[in-house]
GROMACS .gro file of C-alpha atoms in nm:
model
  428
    1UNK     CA    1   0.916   4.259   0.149
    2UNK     CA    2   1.162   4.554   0.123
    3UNK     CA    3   1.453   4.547   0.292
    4UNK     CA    4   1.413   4.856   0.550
    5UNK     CA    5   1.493   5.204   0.452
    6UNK     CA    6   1.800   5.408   0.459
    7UNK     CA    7   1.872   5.727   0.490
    8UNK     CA    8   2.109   5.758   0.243
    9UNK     CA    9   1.890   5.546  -0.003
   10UNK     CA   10   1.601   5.831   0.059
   11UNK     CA   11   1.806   6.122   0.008
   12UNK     CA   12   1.838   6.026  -0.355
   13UNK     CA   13   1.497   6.140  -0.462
   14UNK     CA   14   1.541   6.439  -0.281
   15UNK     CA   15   1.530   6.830  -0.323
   16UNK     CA   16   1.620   7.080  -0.052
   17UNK     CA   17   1.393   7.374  -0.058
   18UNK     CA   18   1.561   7.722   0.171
   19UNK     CA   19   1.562   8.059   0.150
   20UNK     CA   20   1.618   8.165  -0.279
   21UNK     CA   21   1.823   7.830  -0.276
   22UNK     CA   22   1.694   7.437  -0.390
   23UNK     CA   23   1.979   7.207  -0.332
   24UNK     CA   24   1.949   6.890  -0.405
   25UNK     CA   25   2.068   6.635  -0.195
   26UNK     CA   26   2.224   6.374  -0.456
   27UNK     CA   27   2.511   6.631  -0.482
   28UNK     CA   28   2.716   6.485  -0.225
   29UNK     CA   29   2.825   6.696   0.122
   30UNK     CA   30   2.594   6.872   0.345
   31UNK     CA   31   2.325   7.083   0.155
   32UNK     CA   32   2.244   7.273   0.478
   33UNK     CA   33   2.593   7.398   0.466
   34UNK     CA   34   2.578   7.485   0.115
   35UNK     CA   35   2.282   7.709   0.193
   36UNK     CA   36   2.413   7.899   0.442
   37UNK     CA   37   2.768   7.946   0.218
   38UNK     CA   38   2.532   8.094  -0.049
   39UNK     CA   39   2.303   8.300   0.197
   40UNK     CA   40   2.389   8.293   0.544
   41UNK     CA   41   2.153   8.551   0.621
   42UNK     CA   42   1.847   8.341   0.487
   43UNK     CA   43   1.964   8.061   0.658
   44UNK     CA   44   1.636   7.889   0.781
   45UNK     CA   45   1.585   7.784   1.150
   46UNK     CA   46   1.402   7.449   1.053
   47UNK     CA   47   1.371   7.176   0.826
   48UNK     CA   48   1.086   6.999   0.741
   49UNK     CA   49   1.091   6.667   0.514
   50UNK     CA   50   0.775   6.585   0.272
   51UNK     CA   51   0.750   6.263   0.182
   52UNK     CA   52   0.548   6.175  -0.158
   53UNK     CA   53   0.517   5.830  -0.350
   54UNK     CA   54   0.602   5.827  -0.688
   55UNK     CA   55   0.311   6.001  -0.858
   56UNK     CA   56   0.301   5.862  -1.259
   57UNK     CA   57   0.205   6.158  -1.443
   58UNK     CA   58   0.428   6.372  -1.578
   59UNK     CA   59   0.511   6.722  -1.419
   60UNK     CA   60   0.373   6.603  -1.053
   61UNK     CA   61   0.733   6.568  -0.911
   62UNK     CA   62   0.851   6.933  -1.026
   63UNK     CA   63   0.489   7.014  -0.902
   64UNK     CA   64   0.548   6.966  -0.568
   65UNK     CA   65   0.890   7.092  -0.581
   66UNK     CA   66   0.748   7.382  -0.660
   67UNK     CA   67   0.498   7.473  -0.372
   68UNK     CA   68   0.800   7.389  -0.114
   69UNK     CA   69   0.970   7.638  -0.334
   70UNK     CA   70   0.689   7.911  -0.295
   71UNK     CA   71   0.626   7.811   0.082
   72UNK     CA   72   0.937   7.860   0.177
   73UNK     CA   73   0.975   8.183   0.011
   74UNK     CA   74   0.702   8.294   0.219
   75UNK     CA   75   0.829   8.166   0.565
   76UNK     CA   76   1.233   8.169   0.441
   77UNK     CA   77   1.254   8.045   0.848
   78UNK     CA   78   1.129   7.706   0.739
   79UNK     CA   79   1.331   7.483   0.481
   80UNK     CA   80   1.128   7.206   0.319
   81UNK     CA   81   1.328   6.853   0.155
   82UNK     CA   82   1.103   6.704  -0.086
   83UNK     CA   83   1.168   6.329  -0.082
   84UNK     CA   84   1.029   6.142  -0.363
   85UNK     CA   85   0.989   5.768  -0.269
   86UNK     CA   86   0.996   5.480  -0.547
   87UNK     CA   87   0.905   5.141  -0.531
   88UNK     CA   88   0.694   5.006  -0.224
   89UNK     CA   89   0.619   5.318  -0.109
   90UNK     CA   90   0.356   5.188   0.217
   91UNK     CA   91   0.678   4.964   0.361
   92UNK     CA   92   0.904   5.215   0.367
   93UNK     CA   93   0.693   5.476   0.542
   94UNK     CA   94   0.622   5.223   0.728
   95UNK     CA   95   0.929   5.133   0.892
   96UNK     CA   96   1.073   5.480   0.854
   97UNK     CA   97   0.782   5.648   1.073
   98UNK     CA   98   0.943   5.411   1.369
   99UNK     CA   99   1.247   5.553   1.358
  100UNK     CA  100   1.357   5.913   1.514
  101UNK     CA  101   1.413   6.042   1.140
  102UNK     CA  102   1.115   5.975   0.988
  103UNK     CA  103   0.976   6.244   0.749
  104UNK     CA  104   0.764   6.510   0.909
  105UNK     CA  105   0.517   6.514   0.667
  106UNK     CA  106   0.416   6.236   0.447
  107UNK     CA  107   0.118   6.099   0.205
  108UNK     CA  108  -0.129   5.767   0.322
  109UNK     CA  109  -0.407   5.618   0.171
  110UNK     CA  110  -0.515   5.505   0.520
  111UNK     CA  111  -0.479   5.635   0.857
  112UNK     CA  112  -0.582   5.317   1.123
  113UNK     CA  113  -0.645   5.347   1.543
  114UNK     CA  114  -0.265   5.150   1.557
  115UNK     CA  115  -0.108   5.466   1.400
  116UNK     CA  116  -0.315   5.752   1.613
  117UNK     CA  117  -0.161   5.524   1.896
  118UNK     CA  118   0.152   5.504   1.800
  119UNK     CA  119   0.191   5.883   1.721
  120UNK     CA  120   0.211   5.853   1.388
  121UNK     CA  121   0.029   6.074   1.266
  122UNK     CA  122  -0.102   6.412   1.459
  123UNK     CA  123  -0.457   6.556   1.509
  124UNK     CA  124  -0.512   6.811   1.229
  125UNK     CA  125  -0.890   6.949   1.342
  126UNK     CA  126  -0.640   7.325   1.397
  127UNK     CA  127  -0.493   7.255   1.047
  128UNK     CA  128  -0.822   7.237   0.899
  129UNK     CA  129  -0.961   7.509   1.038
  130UNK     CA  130  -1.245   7.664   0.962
  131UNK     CA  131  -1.251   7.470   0.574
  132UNK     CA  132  -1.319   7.171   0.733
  133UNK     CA  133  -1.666   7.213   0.652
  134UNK     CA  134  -1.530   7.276   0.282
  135UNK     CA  135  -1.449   6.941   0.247
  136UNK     CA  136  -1.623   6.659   0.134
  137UNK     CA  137  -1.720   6.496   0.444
  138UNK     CA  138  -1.741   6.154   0.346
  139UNK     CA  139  -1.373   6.204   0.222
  140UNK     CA  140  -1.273   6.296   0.584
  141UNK     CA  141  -1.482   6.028   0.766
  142UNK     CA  142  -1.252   5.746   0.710
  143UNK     CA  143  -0.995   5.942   0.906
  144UNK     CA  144  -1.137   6.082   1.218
  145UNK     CA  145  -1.102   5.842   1.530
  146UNK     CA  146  -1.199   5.982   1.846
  147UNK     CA  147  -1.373   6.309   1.723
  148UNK     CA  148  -1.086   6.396   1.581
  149UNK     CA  149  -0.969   6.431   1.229
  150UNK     CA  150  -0.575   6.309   1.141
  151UNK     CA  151  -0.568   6.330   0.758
  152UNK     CA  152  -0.605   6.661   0.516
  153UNK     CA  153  -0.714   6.506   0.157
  154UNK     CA  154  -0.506   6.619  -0.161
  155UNK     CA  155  -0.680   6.441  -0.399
  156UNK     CA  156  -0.973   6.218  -0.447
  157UNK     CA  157  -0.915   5.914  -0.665
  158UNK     CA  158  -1.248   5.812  -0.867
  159UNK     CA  159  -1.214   5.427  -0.977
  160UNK     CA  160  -1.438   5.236  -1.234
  161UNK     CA  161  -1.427   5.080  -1.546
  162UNK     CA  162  -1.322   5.207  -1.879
  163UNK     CA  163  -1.415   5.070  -2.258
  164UNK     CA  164  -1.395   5.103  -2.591
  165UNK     CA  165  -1.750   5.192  -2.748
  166UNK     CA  166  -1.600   5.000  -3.126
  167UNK     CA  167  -1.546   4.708  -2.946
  168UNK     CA  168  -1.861   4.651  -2.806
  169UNK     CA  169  -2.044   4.840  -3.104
  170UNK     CA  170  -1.910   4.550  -3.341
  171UNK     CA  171  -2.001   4.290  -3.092
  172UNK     CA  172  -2.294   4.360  -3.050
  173UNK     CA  173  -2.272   4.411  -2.658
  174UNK     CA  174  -2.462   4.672  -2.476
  175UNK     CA  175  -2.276   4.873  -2.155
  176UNK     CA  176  -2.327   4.548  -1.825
  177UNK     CA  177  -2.566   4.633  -1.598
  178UNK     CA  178  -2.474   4.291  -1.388
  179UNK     CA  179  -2.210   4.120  -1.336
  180UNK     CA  180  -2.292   3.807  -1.539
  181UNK     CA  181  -2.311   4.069  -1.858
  182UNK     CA  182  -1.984   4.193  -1.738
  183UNK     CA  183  -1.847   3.854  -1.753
  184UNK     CA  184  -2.015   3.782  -2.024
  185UNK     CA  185  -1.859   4.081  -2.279
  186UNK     CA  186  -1.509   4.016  -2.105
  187UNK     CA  187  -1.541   3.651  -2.250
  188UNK     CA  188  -1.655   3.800  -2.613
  189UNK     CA  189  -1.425   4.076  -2.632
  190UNK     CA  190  -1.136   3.804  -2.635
  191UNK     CA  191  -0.960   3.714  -2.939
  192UNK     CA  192  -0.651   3.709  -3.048
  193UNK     CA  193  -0.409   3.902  -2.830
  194UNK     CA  194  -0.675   4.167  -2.740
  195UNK     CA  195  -0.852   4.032  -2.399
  196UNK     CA  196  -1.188   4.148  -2.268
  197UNK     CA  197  -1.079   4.303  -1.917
  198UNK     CA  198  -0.809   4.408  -1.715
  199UNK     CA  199  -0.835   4.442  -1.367
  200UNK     CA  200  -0.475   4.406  -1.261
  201UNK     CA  201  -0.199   4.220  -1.328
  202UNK     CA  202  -0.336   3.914  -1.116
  203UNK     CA  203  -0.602   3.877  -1.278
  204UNK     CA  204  -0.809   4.011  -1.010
  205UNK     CA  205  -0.672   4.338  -0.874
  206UNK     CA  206  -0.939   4.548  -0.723
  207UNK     CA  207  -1.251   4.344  -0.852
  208UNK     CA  208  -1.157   4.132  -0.534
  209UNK     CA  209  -1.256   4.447  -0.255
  210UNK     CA  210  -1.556   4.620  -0.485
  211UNK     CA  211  -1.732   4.319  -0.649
  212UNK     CA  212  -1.863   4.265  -0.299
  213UNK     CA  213  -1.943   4.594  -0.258
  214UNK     CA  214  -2.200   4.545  -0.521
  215UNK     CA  215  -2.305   4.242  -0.380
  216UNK     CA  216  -2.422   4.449  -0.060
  217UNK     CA  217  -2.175   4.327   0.115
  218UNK     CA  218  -1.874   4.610   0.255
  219UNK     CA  219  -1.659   4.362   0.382
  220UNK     CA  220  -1.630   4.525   0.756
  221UNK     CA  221  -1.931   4.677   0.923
  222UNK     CA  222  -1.840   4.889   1.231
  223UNK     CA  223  -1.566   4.679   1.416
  224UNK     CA  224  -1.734   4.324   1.287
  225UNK     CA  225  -1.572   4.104   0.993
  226UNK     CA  226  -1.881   4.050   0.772
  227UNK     CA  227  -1.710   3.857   0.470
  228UNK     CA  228  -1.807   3.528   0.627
  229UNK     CA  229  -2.046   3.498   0.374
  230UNK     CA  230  -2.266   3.380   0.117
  231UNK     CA  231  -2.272   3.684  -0.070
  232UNK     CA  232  -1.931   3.717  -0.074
  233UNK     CA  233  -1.865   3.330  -0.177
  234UNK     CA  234  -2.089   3.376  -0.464
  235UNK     CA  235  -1.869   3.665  -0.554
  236UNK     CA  236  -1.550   3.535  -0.551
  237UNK     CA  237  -1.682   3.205  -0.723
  238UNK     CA  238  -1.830   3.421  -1.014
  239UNK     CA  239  -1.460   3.578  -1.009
  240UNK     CA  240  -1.267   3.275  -0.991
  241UNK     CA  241  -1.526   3.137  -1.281
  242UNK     CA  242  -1.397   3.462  -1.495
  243UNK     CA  243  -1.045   3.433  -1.424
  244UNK     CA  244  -1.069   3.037  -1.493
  245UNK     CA  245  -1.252   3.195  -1.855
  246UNK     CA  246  -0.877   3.362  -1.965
  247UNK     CA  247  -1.052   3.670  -2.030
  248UNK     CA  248  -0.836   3.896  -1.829
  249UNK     CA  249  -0.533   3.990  -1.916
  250UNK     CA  250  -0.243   3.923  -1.690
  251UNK     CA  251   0.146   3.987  -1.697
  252UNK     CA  252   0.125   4.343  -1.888
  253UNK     CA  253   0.347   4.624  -1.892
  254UNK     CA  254   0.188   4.828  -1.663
  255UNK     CA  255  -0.074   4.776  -1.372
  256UNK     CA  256  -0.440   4.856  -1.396
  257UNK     CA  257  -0.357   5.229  -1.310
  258UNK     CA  258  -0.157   5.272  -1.614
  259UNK     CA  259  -0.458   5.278  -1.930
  260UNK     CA  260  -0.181   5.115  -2.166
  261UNK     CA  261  -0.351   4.836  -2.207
  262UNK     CA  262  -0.689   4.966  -2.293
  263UNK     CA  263  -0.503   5.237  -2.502
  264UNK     CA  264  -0.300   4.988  -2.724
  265UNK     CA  265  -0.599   4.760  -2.759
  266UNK     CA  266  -0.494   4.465  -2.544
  267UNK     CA  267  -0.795   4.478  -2.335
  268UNK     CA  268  -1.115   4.597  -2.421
  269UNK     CA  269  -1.199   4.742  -2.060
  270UNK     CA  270  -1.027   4.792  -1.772
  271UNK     CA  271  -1.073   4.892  -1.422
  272UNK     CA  272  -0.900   5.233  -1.407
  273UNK     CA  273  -0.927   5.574  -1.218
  274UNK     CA  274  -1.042   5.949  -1.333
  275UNK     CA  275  -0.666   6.030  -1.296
  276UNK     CA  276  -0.619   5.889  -1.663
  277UNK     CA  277  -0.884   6.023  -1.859
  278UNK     CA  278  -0.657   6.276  -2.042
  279UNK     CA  279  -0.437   6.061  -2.171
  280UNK     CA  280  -0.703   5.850  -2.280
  281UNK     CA  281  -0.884   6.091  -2.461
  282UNK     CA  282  -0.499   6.217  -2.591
  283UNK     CA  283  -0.543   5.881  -2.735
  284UNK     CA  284  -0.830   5.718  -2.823
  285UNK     CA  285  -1.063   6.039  -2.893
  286UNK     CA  286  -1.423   5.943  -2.859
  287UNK     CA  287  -1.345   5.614  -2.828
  288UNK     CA  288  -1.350   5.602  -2.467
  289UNK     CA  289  -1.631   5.530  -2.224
  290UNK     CA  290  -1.720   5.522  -1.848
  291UNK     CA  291  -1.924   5.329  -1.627
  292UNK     CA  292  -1.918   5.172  -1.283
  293UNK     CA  293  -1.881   4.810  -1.183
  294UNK     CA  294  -2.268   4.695  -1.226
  295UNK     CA  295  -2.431   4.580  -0.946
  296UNK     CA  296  -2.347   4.190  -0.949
  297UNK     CA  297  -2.728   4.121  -0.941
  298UNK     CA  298  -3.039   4.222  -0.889
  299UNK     CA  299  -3.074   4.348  -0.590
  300UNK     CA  300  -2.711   4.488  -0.575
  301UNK     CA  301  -2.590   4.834  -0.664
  302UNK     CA  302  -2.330   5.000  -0.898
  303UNK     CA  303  -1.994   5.140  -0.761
  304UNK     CA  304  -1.769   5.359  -0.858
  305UNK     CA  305  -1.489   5.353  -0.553
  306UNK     CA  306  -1.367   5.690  -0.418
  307UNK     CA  307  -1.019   5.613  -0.320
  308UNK     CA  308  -0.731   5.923  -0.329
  309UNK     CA  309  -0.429   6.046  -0.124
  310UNK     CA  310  -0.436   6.255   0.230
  311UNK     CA  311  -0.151   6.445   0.415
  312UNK     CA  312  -0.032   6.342   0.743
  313UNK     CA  313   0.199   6.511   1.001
  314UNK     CA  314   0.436   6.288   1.209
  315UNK     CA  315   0.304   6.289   1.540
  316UNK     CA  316   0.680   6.254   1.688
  317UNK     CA  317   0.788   6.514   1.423
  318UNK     CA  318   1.030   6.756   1.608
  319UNK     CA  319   0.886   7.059   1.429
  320UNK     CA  320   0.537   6.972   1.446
  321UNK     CA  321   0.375   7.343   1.424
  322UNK     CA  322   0.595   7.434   1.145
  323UNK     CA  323   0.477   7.078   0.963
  324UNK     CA  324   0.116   7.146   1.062
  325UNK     CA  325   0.134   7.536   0.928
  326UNK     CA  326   0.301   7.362   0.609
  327UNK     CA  327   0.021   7.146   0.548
  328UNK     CA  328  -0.261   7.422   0.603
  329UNK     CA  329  -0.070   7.673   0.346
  330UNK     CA  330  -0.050   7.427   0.074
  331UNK     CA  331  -0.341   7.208   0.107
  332UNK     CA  332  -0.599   7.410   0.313
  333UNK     CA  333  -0.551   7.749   0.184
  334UNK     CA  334  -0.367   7.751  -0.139
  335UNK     CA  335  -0.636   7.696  -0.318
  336UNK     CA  336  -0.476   7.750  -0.657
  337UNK     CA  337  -0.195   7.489  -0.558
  338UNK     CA  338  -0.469   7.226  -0.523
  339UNK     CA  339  -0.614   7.322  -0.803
  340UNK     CA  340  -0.280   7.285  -1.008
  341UNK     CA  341  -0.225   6.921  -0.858
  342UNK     CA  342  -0.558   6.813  -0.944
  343UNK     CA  343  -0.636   6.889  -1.246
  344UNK     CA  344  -0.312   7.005  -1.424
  345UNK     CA  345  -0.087   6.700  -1.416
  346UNK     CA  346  -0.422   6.404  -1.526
  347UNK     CA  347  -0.773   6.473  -1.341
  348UNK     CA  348  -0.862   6.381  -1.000
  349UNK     CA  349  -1.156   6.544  -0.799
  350UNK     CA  350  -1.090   6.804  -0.545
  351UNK     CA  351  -1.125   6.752  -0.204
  352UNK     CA  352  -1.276   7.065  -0.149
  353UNK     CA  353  -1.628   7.098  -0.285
  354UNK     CA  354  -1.580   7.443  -0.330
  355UNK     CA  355  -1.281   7.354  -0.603
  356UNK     CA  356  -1.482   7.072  -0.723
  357UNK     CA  357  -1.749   7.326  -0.823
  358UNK     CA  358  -1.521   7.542  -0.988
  359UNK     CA  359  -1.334   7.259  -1.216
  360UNK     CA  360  -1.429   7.314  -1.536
  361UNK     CA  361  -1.234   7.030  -1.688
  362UNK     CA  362  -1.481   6.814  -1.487
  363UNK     CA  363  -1.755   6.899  -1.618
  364UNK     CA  364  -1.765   6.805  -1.981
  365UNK     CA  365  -1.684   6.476  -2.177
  366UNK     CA  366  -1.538   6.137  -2.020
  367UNK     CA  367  -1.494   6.353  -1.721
  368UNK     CA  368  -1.854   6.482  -1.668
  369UNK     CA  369  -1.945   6.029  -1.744
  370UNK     CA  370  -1.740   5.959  -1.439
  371UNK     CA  371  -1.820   6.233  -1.188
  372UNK     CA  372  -2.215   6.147  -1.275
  373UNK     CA  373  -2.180   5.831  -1.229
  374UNK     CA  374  -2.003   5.856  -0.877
  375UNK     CA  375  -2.260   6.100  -0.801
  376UNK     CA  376  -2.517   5.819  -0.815
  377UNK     CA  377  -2.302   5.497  -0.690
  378UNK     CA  378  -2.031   5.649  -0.484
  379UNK     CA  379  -1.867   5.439  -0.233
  380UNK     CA  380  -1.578   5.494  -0.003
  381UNK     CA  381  -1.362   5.204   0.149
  382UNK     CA  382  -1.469   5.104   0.531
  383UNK     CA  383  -1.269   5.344   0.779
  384UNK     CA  384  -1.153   4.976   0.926
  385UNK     CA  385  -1.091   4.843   0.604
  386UNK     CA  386  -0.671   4.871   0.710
  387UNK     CA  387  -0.396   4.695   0.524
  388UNK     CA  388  -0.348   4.493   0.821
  389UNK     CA  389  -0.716   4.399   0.834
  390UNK     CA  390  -0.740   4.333   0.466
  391UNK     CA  391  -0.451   4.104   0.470
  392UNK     CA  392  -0.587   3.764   0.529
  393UNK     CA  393  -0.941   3.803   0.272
  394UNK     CA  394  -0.632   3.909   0.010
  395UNK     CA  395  -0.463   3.572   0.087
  396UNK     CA  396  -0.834   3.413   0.017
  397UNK     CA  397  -0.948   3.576  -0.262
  398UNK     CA  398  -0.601   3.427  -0.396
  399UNK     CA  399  -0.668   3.137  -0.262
  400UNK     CA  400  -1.038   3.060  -0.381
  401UNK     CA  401  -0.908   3.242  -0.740
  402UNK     CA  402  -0.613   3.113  -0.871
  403UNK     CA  403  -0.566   2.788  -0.673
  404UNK     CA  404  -0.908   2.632  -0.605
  405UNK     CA  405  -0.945   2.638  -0.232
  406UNK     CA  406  -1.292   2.609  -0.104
  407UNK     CA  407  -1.464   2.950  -0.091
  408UNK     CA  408  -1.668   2.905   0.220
  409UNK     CA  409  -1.404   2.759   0.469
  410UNK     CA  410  -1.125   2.932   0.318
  411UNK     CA  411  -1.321   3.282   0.388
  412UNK     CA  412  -1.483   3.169   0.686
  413UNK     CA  413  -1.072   3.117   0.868
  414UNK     CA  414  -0.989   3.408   0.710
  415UNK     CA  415  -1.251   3.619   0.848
  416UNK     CA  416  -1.121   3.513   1.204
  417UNK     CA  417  -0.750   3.618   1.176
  418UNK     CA  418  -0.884   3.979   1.001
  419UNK     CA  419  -1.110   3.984   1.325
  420UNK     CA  420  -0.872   3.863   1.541
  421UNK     CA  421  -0.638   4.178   1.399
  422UNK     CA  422  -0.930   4.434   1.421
  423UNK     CA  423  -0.994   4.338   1.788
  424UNK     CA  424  -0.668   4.397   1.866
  425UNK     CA  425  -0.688   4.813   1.723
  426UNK     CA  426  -0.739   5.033   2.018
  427UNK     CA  427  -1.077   5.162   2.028
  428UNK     CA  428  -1.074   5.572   1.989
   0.00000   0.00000   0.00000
């Protein structure tokens, strides 16, 4: 784990955003002072600090230096610091929301019942306004607890697997439709140093949380474990029997979210996200194709796994209107700055249907494949599904994968700790 956070070690990623002024931090002394010596007069009354994780496509960072730029401009009382956070990104929130000087503003993939009780993150239903019915609401279900909705989506992440059409033109192989035929072409598409699929870096990544999916089983159900069982053991042993095949690559460059490997032709499909399709296309032309995990028999169903980014405020933020009427400027009514971050810097689906309708980059090629087929096999991840609750059937999947536990028992005491965990969440 990461040693905790410092302030110091933050501040290095950092741009201060007044009044006609960005100062960045890095440059030693105290940029407040700095702003006022160049403009005392536009000296701002408040300070708010966005936290992002390091996004990997190119112009996102000078993106979102940008709308602090233009929000400030338009309310020159309110300074924003845009903090851009490498490495582990989910520890060092983590530990930095306990502290007093924790950012007022920051990016989750998950909001759980611990953090509404520990004030981490504020109510937003005022933030969203009257748009809330704009947005998709299966997006927003995941993070309303109590009636109450603590998340505004930035960007909806669309996840499924990629291919190369040659490849399984000159073998012969039609798209899977199961998961035995997805095993199956992983095992032919290997030769040489090209392997058949890549998943992640463990040789499971993912494929570990949606495989059941499309076994009919979603893992959690309500506030009940449900991965005590068959369905799931005859997923992970069909896993650990691929893994055990050496038909994933493992060890590369990049993780699954990068599409280096399918791009330089050292896997032949990979498990990868809407996000990358430009560069994909950049590369490999028409030689690029779509389609969601098959359903692992029949019986099951397809999925294509709507993951993605939200805003929170800091519930113990000490300027928590001027956070909250940050986040409803750029994510709730700047509609052309959502636009810009979803479709400008690699492609990710709006969270707002009425952008969605408008994207015309969606709607055509490799795009238009992956938004149909979510359209038909959609899934989003339990709202219970937490880190903390996922923890122990990660351990097991390990476990049962890579060194040969037994599937049933090994699931069965893991499904008591990650119950054991979700009992524990206050009920909201």
């Amino acid at each position: 784990m990461d040693s905790p956070p410092t302030r110091r070690g933050f501040l290095k990623g950092s741009v201060l955003f007044v009044a006609g002024a960005a100062v960045s931090a890095c440059s030693g002394g105290d940029p407040m002072a700095k702003a006022r010596g160049a403009s005392p007069a536009g000296a701002p009354k408040i300070t708010l600090n966005h936290w992002y994780h390091e996004y990997g496509e190119a112009g996102t960072q000078q993106a979102a230096m940008r709308y602090a730029a233009d929000f400030t401009k338009a309310n020159p009382d309110i300074a924003v610091k845009v903090s851009w956070i490498p490495g582990n990104y989910a520890t060092k929130w983590t530990a930095a929301v306990l502290t007093p000087g924790g950012p007022d503003v920051y990016e989750v993939n998950d909001v759980s019942p611990n953090m509404v009780k520990a004030n981490q993150v504020a109510p937003l239903d005022d933030v969203l306004g009257a748009e809330k019915a704009d947005f998709n609401p299966t997006v927003l279900e995941p993070y309303t607890w109590g009636g109450k909705v603590y998340a505004v989506p930035m960007v909806v992440d669309l996840m499924l697997l990629f291919y190369r059409p040659s490849l399984f033109q000159k073998a012969g192989l039609p798209v899977p439709t199961t998961f035995d035929e997805l095993a199956g072409a992983a095992k032919k598409l290997t030769a040489g140093k090209q392997k058949g699929l890549f998943a992640g870096n463990d040789g499971i990544g993912p494929l570990a949380t949606v495989v059941p999916w499309s076994n009919g089983n979603p893992l959690v159900r309500d506030r009940k474990i449900v991965y005590d069982d068959p369905a799931v053991v005859e997923v992970l042993t069909a896993l650990k029997g691929l893994y055990d095949a050496k038909a994933t690559l493992q060890g590369y460059s990049t993780d699954w979210w990068d599409p280096g490997a399918l791009v330089t032709g050292a896997a032949a499909m990979q498990w990868g996200g809407l996000w990358a399709v430009p560069g994909m296309t950049e590369a490999l032309g028409d030689d690029v194709g779509a389609f969601p995990l098959p359903a692992f028999k029949a019986g099951g169903k397809p999925v294509v796994n709507m993951g993605g980014w939200v805003q929170v405020v800091n519930g113990k933020s000490a300027n928590l209107e001027a956070a909250k009427r940050y986040v409803r400027w750029l994510w709730v009514e700047n509609t052309a700055a959502q636009t810009d971050w979803n479709l400008a810097y690699g492609f990710h689906l709006p969270p707002r249907t009425s952008i969605a309708a408008q994207a015309d980059k969606l709607r055509t090629g490799l795009a238009k494949t992956v938004m149909d087929a979510t359209a038909a096999n959609g899934v989003k991840q339990p709202a219970l599904w937490t880190p903390e609750v996922r923890q122990p059937y990660t351990d097991a999947v390990t476990a049962i994968v890579k060194k040969d536990a037994d599937p049933a028992r090994t699931l069965a005491e893991a499904a008591e700790r990650s119950q054991d965990i979700l009992d524990r969440m206050p009920a909201l």
